[in-house]
PDB file of C-alpha atoms and ligand atoms in Angstrom:
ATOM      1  CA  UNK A  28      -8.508  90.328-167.331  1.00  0.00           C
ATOM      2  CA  UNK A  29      -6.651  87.458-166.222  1.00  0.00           C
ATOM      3  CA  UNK A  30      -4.954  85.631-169.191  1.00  0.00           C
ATOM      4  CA  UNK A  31      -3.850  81.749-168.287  1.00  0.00           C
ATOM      5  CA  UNK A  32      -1.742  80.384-171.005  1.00  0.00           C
ATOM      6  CA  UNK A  33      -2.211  76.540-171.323  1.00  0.00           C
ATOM      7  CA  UNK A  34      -0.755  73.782-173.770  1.00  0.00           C
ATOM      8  CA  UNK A  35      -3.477  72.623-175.258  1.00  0.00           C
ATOM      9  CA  UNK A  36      -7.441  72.766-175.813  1.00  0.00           C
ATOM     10  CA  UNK A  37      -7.326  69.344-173.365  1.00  0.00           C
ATOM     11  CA  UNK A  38      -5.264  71.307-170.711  1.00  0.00           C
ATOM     12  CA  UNK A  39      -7.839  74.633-170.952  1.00  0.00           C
ATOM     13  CA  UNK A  40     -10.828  72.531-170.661  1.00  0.00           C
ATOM     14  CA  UNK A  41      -9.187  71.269-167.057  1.00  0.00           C
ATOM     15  CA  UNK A  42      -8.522  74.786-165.965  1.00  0.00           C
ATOM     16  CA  UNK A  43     -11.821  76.116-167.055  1.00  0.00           C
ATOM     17  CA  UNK A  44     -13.621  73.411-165.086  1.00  0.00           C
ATOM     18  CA  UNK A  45     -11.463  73.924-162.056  1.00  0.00           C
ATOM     19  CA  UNK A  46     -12.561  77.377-162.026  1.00  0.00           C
ATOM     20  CA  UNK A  47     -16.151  76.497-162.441  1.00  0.00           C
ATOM     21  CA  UNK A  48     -16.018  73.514-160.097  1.00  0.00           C
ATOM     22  CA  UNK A  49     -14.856  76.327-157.555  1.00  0.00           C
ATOM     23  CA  UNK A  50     -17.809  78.151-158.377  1.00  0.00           C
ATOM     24  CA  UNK A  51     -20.348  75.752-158.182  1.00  0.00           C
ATOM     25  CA  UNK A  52     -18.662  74.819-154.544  1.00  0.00           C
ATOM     26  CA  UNK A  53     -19.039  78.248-153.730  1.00  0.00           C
ATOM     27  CA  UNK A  54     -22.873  78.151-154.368  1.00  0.00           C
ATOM     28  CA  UNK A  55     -22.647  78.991-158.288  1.00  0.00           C
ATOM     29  CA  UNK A  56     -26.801  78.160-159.091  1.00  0.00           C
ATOM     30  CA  UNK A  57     -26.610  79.674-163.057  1.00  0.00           C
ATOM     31  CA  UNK A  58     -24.228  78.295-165.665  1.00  0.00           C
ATOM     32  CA  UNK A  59     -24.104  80.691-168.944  1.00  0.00           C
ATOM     33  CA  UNK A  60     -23.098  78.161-171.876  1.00  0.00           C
ATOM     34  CA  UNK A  61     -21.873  78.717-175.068  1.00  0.00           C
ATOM     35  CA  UNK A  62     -21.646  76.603-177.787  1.00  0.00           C
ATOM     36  CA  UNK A  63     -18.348  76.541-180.810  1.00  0.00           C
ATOM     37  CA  UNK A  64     -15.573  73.799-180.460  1.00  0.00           C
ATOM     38  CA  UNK A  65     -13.994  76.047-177.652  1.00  0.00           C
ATOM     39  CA  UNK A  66     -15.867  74.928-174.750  1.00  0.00           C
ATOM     40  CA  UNK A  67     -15.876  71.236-175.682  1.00  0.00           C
ATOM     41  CA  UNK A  68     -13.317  69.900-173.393  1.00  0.00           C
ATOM     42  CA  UNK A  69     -14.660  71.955-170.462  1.00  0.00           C
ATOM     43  CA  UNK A  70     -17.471  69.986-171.371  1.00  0.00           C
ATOM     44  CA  UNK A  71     -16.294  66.913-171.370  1.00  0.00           C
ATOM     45  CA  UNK A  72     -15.041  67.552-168.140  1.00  0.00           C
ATOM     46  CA  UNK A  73     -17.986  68.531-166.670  1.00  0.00           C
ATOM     47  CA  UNK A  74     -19.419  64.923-168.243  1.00  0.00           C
ATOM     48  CA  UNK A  75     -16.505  62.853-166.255  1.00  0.00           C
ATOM     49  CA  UNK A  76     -16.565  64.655-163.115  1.00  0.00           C
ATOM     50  CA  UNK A  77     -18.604  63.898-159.574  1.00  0.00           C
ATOM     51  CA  UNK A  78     -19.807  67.175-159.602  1.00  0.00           C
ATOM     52  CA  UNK A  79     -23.371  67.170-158.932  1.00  0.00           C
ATOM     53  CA  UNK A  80     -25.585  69.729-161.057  1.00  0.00           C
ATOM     54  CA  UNK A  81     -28.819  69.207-160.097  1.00  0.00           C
ATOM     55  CA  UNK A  82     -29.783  71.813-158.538  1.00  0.00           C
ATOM     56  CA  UNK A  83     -28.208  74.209-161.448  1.00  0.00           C
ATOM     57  CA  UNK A  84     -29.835  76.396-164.010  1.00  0.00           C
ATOM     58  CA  UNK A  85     -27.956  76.855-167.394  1.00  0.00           C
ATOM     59  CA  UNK A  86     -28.576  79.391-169.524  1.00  0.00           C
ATOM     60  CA  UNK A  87     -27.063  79.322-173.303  1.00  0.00           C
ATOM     61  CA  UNK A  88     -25.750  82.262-175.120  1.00  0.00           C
ATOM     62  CA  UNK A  89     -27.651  81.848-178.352  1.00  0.00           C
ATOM     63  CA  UNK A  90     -28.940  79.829-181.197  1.00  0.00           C
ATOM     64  CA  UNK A  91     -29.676  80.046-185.199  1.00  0.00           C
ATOM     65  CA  UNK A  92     -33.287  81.579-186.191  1.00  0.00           C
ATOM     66  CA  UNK A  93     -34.940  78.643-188.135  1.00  0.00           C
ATOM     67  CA  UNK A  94     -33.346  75.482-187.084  1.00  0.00           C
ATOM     68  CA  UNK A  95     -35.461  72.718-185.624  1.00  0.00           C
ATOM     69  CA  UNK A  96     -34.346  71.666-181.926  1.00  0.00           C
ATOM     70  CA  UNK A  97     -33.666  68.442-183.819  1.00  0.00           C
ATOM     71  CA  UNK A  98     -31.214  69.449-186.336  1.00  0.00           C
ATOM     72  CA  UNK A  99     -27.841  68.500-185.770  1.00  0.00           C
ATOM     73  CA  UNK A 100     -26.185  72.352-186.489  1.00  0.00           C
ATOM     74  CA  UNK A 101     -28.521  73.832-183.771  1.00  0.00           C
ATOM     75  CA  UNK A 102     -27.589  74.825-180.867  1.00  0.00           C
ATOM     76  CA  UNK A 103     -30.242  72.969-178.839  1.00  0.00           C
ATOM     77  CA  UNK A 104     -28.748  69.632-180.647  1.00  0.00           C
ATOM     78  CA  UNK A 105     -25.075  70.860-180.305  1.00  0.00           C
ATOM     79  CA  UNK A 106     -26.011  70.999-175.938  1.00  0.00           C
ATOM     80  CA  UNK A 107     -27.600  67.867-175.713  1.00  0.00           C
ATOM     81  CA  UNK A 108     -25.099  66.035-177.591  1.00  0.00           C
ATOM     82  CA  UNK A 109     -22.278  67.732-175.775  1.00  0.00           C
ATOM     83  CA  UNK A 110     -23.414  67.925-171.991  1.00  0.00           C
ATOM     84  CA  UNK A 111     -26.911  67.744-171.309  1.00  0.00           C
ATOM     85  CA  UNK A 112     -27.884  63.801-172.279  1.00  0.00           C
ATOM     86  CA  UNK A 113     -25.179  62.996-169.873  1.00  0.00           C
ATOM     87  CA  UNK A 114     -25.831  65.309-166.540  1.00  0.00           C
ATOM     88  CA  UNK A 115     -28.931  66.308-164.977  1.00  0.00           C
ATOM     89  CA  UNK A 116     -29.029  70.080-164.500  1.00  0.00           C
ATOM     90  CA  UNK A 117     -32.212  71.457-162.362  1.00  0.00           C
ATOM     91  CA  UNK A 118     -33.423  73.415-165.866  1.00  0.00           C
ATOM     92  CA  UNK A 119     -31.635  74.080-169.046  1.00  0.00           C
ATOM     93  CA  UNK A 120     -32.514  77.143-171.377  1.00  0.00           C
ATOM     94  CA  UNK A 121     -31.475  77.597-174.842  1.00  0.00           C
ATOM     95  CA  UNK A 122     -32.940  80.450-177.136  1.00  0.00           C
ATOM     96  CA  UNK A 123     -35.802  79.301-178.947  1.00  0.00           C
ATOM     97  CA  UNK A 124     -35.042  79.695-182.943  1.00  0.00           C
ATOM     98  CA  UNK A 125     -38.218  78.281-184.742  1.00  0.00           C
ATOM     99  CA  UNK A 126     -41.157  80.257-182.699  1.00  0.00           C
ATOM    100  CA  UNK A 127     -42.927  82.691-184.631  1.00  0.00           C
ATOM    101  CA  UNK A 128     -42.689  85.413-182.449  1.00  0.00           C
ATOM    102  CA  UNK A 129     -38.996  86.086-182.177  1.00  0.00           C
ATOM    103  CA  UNK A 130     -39.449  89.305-180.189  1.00  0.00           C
ATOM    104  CA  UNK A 131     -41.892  87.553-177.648  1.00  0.00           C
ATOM    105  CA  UNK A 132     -39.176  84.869-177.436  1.00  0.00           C
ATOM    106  CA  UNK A 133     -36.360  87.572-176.935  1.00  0.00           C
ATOM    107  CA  UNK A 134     -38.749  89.158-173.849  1.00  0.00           C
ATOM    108  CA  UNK A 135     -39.132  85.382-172.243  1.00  0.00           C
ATOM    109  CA  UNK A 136     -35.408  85.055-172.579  1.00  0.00           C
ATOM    110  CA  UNK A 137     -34.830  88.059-170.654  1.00  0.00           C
ATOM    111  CA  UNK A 138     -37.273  87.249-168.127  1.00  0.00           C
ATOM    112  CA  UNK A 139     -35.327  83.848-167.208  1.00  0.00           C
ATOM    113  CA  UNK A 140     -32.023  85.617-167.189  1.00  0.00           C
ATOM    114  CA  UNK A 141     -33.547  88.215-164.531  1.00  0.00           C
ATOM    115  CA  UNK A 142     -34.768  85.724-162.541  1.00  0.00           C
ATOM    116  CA  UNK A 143     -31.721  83.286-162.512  1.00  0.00           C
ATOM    117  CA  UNK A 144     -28.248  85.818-162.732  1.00  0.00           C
ATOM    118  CA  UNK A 145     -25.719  84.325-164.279  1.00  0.00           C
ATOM    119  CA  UNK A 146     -23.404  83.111-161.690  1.00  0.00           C
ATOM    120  CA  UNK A 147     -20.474  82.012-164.250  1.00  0.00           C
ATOM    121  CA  UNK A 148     -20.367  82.345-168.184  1.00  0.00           C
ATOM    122  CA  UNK A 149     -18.677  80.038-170.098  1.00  0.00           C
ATOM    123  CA  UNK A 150     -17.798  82.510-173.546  1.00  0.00           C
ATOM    124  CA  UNK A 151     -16.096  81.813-176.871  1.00  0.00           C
ATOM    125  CA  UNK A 152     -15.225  84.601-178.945  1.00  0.00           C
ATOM    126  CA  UNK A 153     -15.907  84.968-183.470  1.00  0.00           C
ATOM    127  CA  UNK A 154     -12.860  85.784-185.557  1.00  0.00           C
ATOM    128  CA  UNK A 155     -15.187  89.046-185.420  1.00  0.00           C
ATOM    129  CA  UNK A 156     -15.088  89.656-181.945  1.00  0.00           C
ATOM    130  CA  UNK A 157     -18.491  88.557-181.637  1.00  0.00           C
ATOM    131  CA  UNK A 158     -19.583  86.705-177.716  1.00  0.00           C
ATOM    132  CA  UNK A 159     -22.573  85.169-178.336  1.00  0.00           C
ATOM    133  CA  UNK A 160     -23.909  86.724-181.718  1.00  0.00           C
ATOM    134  CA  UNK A 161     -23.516  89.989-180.558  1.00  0.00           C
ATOM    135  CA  UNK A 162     -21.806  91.151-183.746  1.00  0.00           C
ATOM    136  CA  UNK A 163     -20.027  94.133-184.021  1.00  0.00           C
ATOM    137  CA  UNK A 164     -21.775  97.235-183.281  1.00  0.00           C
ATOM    138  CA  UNK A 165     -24.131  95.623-180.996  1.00  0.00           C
ATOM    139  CA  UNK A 166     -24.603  98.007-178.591  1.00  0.00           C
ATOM    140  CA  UNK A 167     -23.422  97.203-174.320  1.00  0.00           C
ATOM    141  CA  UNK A 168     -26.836  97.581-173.014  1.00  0.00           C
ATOM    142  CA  UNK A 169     -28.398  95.460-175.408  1.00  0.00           C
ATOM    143  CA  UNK A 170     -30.449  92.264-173.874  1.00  0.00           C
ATOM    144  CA  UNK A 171     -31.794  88.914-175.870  1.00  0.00           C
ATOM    145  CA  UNK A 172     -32.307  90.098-179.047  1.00  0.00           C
ATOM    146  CA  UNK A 173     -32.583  89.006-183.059  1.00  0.00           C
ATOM    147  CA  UNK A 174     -29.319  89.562-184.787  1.00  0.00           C
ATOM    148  CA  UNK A 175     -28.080  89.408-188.705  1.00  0.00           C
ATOM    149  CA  UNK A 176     -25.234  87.395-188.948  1.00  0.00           C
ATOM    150  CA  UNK A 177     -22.411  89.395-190.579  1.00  0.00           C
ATOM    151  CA  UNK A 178     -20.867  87.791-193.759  1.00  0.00           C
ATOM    152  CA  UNK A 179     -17.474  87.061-191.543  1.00  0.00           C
ATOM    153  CA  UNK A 180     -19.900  84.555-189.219  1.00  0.00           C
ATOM    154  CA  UNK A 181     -21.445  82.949-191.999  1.00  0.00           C
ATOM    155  CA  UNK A 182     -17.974  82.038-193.774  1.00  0.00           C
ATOM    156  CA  UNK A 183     -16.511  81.038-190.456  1.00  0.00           C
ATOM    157  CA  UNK A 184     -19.689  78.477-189.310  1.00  0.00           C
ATOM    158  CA  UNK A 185     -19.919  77.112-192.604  1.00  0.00           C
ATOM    159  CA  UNK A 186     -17.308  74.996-191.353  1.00  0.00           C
ATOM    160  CA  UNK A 187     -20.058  73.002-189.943  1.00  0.00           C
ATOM    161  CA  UNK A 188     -22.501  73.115-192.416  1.00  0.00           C
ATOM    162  CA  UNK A 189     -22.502  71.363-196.230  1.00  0.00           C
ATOM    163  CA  UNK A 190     -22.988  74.097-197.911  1.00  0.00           C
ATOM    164  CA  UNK A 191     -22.901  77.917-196.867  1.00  0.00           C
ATOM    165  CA  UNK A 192     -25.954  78.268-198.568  1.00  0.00           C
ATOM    166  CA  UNK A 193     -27.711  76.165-195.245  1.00  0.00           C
ATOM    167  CA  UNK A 194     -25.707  78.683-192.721  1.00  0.00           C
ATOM    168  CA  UNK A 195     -28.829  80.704-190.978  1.00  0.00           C
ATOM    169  CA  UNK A 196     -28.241  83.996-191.643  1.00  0.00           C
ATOM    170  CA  UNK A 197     -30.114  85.113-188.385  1.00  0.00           C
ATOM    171  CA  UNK A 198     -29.814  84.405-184.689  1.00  0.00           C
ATOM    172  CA  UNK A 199     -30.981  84.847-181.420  1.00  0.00           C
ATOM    173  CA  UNK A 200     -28.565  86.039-178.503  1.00  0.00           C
ATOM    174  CA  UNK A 201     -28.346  87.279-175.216  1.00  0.00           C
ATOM    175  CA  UNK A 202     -27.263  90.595-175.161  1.00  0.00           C
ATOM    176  CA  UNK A 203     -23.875  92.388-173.812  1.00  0.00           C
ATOM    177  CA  UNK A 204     -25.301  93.531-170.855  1.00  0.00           C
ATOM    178  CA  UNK A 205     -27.024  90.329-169.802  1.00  0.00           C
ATOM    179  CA  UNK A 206     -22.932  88.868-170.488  1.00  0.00           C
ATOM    180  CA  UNK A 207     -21.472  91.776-168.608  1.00  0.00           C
ATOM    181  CA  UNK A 208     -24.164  91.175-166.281  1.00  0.00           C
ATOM    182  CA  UNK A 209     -22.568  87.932-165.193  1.00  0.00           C
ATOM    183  CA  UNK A 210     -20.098  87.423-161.701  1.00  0.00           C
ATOM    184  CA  UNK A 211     -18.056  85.780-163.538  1.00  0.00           C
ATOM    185  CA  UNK A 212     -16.758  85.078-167.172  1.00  0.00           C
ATOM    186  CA  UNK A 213     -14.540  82.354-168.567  1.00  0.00           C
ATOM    187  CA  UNK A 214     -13.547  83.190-172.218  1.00  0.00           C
ATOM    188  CA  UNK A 215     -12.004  80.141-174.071  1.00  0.00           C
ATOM    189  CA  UNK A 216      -9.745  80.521-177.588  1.00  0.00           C
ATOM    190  CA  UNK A 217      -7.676  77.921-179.211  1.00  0.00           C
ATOM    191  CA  UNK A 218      -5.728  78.113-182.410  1.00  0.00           C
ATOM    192  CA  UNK A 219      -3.980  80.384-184.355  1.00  0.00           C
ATOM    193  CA  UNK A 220      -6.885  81.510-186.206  1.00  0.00           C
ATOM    194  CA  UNK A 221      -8.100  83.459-182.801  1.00  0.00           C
ATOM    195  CA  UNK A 222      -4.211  84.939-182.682  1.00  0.00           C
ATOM    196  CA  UNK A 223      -5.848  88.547-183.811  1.00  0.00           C
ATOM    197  CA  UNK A 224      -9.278  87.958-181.942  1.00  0.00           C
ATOM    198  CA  UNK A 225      -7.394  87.570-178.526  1.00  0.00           C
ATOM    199  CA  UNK A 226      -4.764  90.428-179.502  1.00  0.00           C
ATOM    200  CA  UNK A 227      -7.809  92.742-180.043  1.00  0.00           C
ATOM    201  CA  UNK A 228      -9.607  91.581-177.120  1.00  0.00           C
ATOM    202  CA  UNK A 229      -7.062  91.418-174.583  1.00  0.00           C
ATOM    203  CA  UNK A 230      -4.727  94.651-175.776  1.00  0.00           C
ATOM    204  CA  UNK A 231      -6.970  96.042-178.157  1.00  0.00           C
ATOM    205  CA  UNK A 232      -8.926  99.605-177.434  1.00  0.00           C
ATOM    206  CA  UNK A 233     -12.260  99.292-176.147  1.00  0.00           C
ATOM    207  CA  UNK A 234     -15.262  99.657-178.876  1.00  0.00           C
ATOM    208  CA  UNK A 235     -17.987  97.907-180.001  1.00  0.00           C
ATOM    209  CA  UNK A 236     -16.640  97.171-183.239  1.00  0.00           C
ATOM    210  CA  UNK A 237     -14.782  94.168-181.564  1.00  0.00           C
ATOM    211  CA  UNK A 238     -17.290  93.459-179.135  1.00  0.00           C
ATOM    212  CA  UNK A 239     -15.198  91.058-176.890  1.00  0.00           C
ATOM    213  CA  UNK A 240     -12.714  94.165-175.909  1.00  0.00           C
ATOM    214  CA  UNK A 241     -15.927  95.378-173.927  1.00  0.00           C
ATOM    215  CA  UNK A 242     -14.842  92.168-171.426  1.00  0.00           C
ATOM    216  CA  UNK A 243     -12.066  94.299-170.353  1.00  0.00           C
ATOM    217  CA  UNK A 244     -14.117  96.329-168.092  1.00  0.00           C
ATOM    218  CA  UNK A 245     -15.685  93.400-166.379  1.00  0.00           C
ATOM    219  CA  UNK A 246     -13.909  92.722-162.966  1.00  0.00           C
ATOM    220  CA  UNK A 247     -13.829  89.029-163.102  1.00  0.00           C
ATOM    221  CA  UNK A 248     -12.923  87.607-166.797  1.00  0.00           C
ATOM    222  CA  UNK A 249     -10.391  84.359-166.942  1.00  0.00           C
ATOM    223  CA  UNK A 250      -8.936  83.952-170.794  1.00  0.00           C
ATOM    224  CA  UNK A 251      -7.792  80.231-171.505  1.00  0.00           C
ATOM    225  CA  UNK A 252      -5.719  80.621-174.671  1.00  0.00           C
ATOM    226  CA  UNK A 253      -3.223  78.110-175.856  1.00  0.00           C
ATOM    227  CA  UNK A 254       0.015  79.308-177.163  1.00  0.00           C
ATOM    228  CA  UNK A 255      -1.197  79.672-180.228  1.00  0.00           C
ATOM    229  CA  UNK A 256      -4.124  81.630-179.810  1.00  0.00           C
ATOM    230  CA  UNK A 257      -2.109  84.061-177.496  1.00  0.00           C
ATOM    231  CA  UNK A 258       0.851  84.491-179.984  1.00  0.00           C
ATOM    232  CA  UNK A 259       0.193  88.215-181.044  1.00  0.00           C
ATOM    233  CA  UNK A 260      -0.131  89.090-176.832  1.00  0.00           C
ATOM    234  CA  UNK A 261       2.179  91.830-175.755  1.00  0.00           C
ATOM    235  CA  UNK A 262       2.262  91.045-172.455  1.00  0.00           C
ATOM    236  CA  UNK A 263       2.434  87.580-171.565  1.00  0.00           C
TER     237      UNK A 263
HETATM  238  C1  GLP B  29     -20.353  80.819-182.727  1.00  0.00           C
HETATM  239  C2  GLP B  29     -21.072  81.087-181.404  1.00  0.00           C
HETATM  240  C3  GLP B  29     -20.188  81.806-180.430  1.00  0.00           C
HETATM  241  C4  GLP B  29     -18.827  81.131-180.374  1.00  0.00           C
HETATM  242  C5  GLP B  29     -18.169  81.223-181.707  1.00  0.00           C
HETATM  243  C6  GLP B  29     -16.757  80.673-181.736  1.00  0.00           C
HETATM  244  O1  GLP B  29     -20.448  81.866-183.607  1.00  0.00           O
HETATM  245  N1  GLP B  29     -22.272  81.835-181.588  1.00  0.00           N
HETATM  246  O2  GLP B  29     -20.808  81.829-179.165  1.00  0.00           O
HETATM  247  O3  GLP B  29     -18.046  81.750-179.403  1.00  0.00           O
HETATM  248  O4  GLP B  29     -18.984  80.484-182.605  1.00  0.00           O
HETATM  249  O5  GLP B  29     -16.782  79.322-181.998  1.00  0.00           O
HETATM  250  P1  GLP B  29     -15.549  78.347-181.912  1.00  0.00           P
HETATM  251  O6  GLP B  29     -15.343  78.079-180.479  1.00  0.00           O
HETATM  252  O7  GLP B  29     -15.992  77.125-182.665  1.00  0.00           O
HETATM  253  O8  GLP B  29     -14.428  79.033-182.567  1.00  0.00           O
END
């Protein structure tokens, strides 16, 4: 893993597009997205910048079971808001949360991962260790699948909710393979309240229980911390 230390969120969200512009120059045709507050000023790089994505498939992590597309703490929302009303991709595929097969959905997922491979994902990581909402225990060959949402998840999204009582307690995600899966990963974590996730990630052993150590046995991860976030790091 290759840790870059920057000064602030503003200052990650260059790096991380500099890296991605350098993939997408280098014939990068799948984006892997995530949504949080992490990879918010990558996006709004990728907004200001010449870059043309139109002929690019993105692909997002996840979204909440029962949220309309429409409703401003989905995922689908969250996107569109963020990136996708301002730049044309070629398609753009979010997890479907309000179908009522969930399984079917899962197996359609899967099926547009296979036949776009993810080029570059963009990854945040829970106070949990959770990428995507593959919470811990979630086994590494797991693909797009329907997840509980641990109690830890809940408390730390209800941030963006009014009342923790509206925080889904289900998702959909792609799995840890389909993540490991990926050429390349760019993990973003800012604050002080990742200062343990990034410790266990980066230094940590490698298990399961914190699923974002398993990124330590993918050849090609980036993690954009700020100082913050990177304070309990050994080995700077
Ligand atoms: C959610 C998402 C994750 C994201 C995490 C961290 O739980 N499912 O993909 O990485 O939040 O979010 P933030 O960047 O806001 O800390």
């Amino acid at each position: 893993m290759k840790v870059i230390i920057v000064k602030s969120q503003e200052e990650g969200g260059k790096v991380a597009y500099d890296i991605l512009a350098k993939a997408v120059e280098n014939g990068a045709k799948t984006l892997g997205l995530a949504t949080g507050s992490s990879p918010i000023t990558l996006y709004q790089e990728m907004v200001k910048s010449d870059l043309d994505f139109s002929d690019i498939t993105t692909i997002n992590l996840d979204e909440y079971v029962g949220l309309e597309n429409d409703n401003v703490q989905s995922y689908h929302f969250f996107m569109m808001d963020n990136l996708f009303q301002f730049r044309d991709f070629k398609e753009t595929h979010v997890p479907e949360g309000k179908v009522s097969d969930l399984e079917e959905e899962a197996r359609r997922y899967d099926q547009i991962i296979e036949e776009n491979p993810i080029d570059l994902q963009v990854l945040g990581v829970g106070p949990n260790g959770h990428i995507g909402f593959n919470e811990p225990g979630t086994p590494i060959d797991s693909t797009t699948h329907i997840t509980d949402l641990t109690q830890s998840t809940i408390e730390a999204n209800k941030r963006f909710f009014n009342d923790i009582k509206d925080v889904p307690t289900k998702a959909i995600t792609m799995g840890i393979k389909s993540i490991m899966d990926s050429k390349e990963i760019i993990m973003l974590a800012y604050g002080d309240k990742k200062a343990d996730a990034v410790y266990q990630m980066v230094e940590g052993p490698v298990d399961v229980s914190f699923p974002a150590s398993v990124l330590q046995n993918h050849p090609n991860v980036t993690v954009i911390v700020d100082e913050a976030a990177a304070a309990k790091l050994e080995n700077k």
